[in-house]
Coordinates of C-alpha atoms and ligand atoms in Angstrom, one line a residue:
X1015 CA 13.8 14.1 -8.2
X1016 CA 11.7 15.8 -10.5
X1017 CA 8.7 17.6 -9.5
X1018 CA 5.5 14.5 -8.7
X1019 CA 2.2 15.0 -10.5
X1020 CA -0.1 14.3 -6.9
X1021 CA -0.4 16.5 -3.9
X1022 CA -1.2 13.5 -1.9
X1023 CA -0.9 10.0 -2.5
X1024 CA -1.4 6.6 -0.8
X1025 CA 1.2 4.4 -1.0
X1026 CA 0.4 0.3 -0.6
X1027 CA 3.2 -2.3 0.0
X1028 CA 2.4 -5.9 -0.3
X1029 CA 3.9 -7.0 3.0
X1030 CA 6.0 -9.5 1.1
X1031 CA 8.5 -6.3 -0.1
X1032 CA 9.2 -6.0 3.7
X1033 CA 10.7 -9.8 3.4
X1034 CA 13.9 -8.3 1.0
X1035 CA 15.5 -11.2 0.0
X1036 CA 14.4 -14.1 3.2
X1037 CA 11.6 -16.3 2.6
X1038 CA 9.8 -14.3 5.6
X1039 CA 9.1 -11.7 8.3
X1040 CA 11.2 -8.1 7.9
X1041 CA 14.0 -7.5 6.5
X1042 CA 15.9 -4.4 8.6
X1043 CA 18.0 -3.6 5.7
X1044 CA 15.4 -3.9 3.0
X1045 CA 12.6 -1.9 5.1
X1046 CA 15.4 1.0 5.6
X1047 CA 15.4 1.2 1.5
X1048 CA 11.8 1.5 1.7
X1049 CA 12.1 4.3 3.9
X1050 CA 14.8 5.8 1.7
X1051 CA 12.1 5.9 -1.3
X1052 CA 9.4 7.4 0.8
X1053 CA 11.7 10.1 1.9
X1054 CA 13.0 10.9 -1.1
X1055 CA 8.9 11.6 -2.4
X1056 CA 7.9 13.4 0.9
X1057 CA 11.0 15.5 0.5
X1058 CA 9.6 16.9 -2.8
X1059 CA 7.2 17.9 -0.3
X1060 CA 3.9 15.1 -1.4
X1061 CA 1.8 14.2 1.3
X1062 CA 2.5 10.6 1.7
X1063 CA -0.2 8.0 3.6
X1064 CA 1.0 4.5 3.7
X1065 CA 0.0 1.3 4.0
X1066 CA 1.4 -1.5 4.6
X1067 CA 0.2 -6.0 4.0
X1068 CA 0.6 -8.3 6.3
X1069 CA 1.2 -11.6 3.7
X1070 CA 5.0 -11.5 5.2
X1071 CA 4.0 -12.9 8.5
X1072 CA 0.7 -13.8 8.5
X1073 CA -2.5 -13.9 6.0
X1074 CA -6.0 -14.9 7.9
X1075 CA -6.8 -17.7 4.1
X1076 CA -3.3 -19.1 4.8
X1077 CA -4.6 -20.1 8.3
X1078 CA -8.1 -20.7 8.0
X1079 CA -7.1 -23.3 5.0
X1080 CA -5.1 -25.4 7.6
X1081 CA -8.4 -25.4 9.5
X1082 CA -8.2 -21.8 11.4
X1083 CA -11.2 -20.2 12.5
X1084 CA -11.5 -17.6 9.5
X1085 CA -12.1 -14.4 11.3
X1086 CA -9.7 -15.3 14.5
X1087 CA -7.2 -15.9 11.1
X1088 CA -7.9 -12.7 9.7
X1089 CA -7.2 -11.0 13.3
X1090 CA -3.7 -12.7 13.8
X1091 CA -3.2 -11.3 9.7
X1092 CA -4.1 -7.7 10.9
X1093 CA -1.7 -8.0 14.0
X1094 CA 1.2 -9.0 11.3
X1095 CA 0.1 -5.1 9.8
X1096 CA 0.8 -3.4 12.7
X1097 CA 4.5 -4.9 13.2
X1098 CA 4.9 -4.4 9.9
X1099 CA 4.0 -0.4 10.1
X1100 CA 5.9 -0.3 13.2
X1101 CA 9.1 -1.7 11.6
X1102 CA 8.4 1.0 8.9
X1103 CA 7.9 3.8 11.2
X1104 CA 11.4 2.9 12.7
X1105 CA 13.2 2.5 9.7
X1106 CA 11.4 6.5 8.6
X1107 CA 11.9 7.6 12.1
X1108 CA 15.5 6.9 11.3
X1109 CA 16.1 9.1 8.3
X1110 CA 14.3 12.0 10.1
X1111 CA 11.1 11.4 8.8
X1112 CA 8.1 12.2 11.1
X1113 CA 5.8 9.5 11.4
X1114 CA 2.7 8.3 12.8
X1115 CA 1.3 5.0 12.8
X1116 CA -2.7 4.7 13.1
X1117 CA -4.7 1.3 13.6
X1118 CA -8.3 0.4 12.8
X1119 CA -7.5 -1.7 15.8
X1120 CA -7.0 0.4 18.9
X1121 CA -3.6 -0.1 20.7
X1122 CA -3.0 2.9 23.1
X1123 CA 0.4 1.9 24.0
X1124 CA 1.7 1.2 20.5
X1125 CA 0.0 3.8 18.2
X1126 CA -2.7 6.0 17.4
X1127 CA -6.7 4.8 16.7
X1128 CA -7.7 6.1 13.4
X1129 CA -9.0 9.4 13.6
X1130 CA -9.0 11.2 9.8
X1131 CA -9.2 14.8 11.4
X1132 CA -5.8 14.1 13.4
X1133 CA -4.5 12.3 9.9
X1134 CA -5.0 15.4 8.3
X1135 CA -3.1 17.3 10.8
X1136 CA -0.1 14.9 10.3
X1137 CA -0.4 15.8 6.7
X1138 CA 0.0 19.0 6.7
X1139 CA 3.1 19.0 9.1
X1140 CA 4.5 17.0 6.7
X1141 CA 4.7 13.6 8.7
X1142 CA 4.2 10.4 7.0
X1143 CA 0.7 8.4 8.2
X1144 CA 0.6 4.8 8.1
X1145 CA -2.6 3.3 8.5
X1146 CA -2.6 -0.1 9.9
X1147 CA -4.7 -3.1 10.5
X1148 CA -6.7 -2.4 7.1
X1149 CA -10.0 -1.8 7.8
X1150 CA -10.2 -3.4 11.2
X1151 CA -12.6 -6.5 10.0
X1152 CA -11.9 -9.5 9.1
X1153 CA -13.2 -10.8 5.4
X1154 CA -11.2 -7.7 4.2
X1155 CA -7.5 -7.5 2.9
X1156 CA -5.4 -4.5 3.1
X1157 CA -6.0 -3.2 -0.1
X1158 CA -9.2 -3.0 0.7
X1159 CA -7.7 -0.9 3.8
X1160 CA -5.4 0.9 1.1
X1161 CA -8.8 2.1 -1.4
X1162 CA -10.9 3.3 1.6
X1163 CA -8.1 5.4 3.4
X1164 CA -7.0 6.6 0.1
X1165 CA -10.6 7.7 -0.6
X1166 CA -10.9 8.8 3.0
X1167 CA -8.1 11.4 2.3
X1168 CA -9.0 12.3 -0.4
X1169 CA -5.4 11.5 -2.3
X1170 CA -5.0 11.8 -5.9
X1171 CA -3.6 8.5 -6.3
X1172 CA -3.4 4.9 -4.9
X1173 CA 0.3 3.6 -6.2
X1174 CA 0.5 0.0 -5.3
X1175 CA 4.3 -0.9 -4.8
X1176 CA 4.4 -4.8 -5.2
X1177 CA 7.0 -7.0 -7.2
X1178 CA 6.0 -6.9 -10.3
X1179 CA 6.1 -3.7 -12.6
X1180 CA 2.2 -3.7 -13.9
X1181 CA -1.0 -5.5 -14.7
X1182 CA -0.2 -8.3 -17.3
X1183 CA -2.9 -11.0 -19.0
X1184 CA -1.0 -13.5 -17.7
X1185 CA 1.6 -14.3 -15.3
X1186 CA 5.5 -12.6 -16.7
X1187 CA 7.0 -15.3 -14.8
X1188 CA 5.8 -17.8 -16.2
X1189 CA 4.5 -16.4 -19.8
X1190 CA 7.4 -14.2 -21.9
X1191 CA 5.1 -13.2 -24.1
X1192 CA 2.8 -11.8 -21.0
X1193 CA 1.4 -8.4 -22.2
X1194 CA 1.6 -5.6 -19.8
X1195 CA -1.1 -2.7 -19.9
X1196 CA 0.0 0.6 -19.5
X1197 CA -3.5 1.6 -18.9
X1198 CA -6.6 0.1 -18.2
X1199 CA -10.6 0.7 -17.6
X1200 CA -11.6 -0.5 -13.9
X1201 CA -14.1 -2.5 -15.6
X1202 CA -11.9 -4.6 -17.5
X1203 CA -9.4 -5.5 -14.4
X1204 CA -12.9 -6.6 -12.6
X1205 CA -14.1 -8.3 -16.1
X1206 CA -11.0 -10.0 -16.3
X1207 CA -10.7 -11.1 -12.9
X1208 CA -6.7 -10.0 -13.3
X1209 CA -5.2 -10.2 -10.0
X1210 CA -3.6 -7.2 -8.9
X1211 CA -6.5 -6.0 -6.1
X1212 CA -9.0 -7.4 -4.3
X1213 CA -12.6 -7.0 -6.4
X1214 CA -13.8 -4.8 -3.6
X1215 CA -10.6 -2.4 -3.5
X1216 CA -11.0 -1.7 -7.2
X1217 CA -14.7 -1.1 -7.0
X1218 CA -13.8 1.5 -4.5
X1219 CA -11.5 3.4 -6.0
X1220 CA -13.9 3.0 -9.4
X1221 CA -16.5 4.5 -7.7
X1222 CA -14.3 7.3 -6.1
X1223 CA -12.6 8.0 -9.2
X1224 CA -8.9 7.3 -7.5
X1225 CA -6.6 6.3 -10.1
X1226 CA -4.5 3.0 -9.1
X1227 CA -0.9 3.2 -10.3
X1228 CA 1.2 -0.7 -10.0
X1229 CA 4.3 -0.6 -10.4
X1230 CA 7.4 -2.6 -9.3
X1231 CA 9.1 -1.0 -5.6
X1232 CA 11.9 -3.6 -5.7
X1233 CA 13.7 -1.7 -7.9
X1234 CA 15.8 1.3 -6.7
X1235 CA 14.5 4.7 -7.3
X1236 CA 11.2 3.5 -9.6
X1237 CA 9.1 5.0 -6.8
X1238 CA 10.6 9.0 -7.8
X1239 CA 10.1 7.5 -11.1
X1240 CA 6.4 6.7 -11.3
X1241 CA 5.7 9.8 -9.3
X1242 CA 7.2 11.9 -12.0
X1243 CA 5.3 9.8 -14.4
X1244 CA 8.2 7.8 -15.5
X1245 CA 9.1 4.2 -15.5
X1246 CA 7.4 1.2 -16.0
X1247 CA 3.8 1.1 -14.5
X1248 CA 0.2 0.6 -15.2
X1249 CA -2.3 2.9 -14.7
X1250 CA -6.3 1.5 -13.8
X1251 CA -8.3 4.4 -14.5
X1252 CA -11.9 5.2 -16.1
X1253 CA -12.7 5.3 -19.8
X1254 CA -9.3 3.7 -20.6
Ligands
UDP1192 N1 -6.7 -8.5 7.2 C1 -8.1 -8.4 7.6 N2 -8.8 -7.3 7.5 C2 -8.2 -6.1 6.9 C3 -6.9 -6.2 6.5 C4 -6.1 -7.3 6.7 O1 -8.6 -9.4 8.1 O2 -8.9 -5.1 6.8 C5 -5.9 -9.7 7.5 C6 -6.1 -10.8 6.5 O3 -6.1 -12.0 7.2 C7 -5.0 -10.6 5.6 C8 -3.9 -10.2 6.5 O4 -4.5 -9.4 7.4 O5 -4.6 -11.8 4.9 C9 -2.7 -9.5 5.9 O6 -3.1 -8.6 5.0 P1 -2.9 -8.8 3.4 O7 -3.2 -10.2 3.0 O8 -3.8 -7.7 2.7 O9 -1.4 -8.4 3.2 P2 -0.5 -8.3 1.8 O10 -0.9 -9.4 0.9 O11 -0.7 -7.0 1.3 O12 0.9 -8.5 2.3

C-alpha cells in the first residue's frame, strides 16, 4: 500500500456493507474483509476512527412509518450501532488490531462512554476507535454521528464507504448515463438535495472544512486505493 495522504481519517460504513451478501443483520465473513481493509490503512500507520450505521438491523423512520413512536425508533436504531461496532471490533480484534469501541450511549459493561481525551489516547497507541450510537439523540443519523466525531478529532478526512463508488445526478442503477462527480462544492450537494449525507452532516463538515471522500468499500482493496488518492471516488469539498 502506498503511502495515504491523511494523518487521521474517519471512516463511515453504511450498516448495510455489514449485511455482505444476506438481505440483513452481519455478515461474519463479510465484516472480517472490513477488518482486513482497515488494517491494511492503520498498518501504514493512519489514525483510523470509525463509524459504523445501523440501517442493517434497524433504522428509527423504518419503525416510526409502521406507527413507532419516533424517538423510541431512533433508540432501538442506535442499539443496532453498537452491535454492529461490536461485531467490528471482533472481527479487528481478530487480526490483531487494537480496538476500542465508544458510545454516545453509556454501556459500562459493553464499552467505553465517549470521552475525546481518552480517544486521543487510543490514537496515538495506534488502536482503532469506533464511535457508536451516533450522536446519542434521536432525530439524528449516523452520519451526522460520523461529521461531528470527525470534526471532534480533528481528522483530515471523512471517507464514506457505502455501495456505490461516488455522488451521481441520478441514480447509476437505474440511469446508465448517471454522471458521477469527481469533485463537488458542499453547496451544490445541499442545492441539489443529492443523497449521499444527511443535510445536517454536510453542513458540518462545510463549516469545519472536512473534506468528505465516497467511494464504493464493496470492492476489494478500493479503501488503500482512495487513501493513496486512487480509484474511483468523489470528493465534496469547498470552492469545487
Ligand atoms: N440513530 C439516531 N441517532 C443517531 C444515530 C443513529 O437516532 O445519532 C438511529 C436512527 O434511527 C437511525 C439508526 O440509528 O436510523 C441507524 O443509523 P443510520 O440510519 O444512520 O445507519 P446507516 O444508514 O448508516 O446504516
Amino acid at each position: 500500500m502506498s503511502k495515504p495522504r491523511y494523518k487521521r481519517v474517519l471512516l463511515k460504513l453504511s450498516g448495510e456493507v455489514l449485511m455482505g451478501n444476506q438481505p440483513f443483520g452481519i455478515d461474519p465473513e463479510f465484516v472480517a474483509e472490513l477488518a482486513k481493509e482497515v488494517k491494511a490503512a492503520r498498518d501504514t500507520g493512519l489514525e483510523i476512527c470509525l463509524v459504523i450505521g445501523g440501517g442493517n438491523i434497524f433504522r428509527g423512520m423504518a419503525g416510526a412509518a409502521r406507527g413507532m413512536d419516533r424517538a423510541q425508533a431512533d433508540y432501538m436504531g442506535m442499539l443496532a450501532t453498537v452491535m454492529n461496532a461490536l461485531a467490528m471490533q471482533n472481527a479487528l480484534e481478530q487480526l490483531g488490531v487494537h480496538t476500542r469501541v465508544q458510545s454516545a450511549v453509556q454501556m459500562d459493561q459493553v464499552c467505553e462512554p465517549v470521552i475525546r481525551r481518552r480517544a486521543e489516547r487510543h490514537l496515538e497507541k495506534g488502536r482503532v476507535v469506533i464511535f457508536a450510537a451516533g450522536v446519542g439523540a434521536p432525530y439524528f443519523t449516523t452520519d451526522s454521528g460520523a461529521a461531528l466525531r470527525a470534526a471532534e478529532m480533528q481528522c483530515d478526512a471523512l471517507l464514506k464507504g457505502t455501495s456505490v463508488d461516488g455522488i451521481y445526478d441520478s441514480d447509476p442503477k437505474h440511469n446508465p448515463a448517471a454522471k458521477r462527480w469527481d469533485v463537488i462544492d458542499y453547496d451544490t450537494v445541499l442545492a441539489e438535495n443529492l443523497k449521499v449525507m444527511d443535510a445536517s452532516a454536510v453542513a458540518l463538515c462545510r463549516d469545519n472544512d472536512i473534506p468528505i471522500v465516497v467511494f464504493s468499500i464493496r470492492e476489494k482493496g478500493n479503501l488503500a486505493r482512495v487513501l493513496a488518492g486512487e480509484g474511483i471516488q468523489t470528493i465534496v469539498q469547498k470552492g469545487a
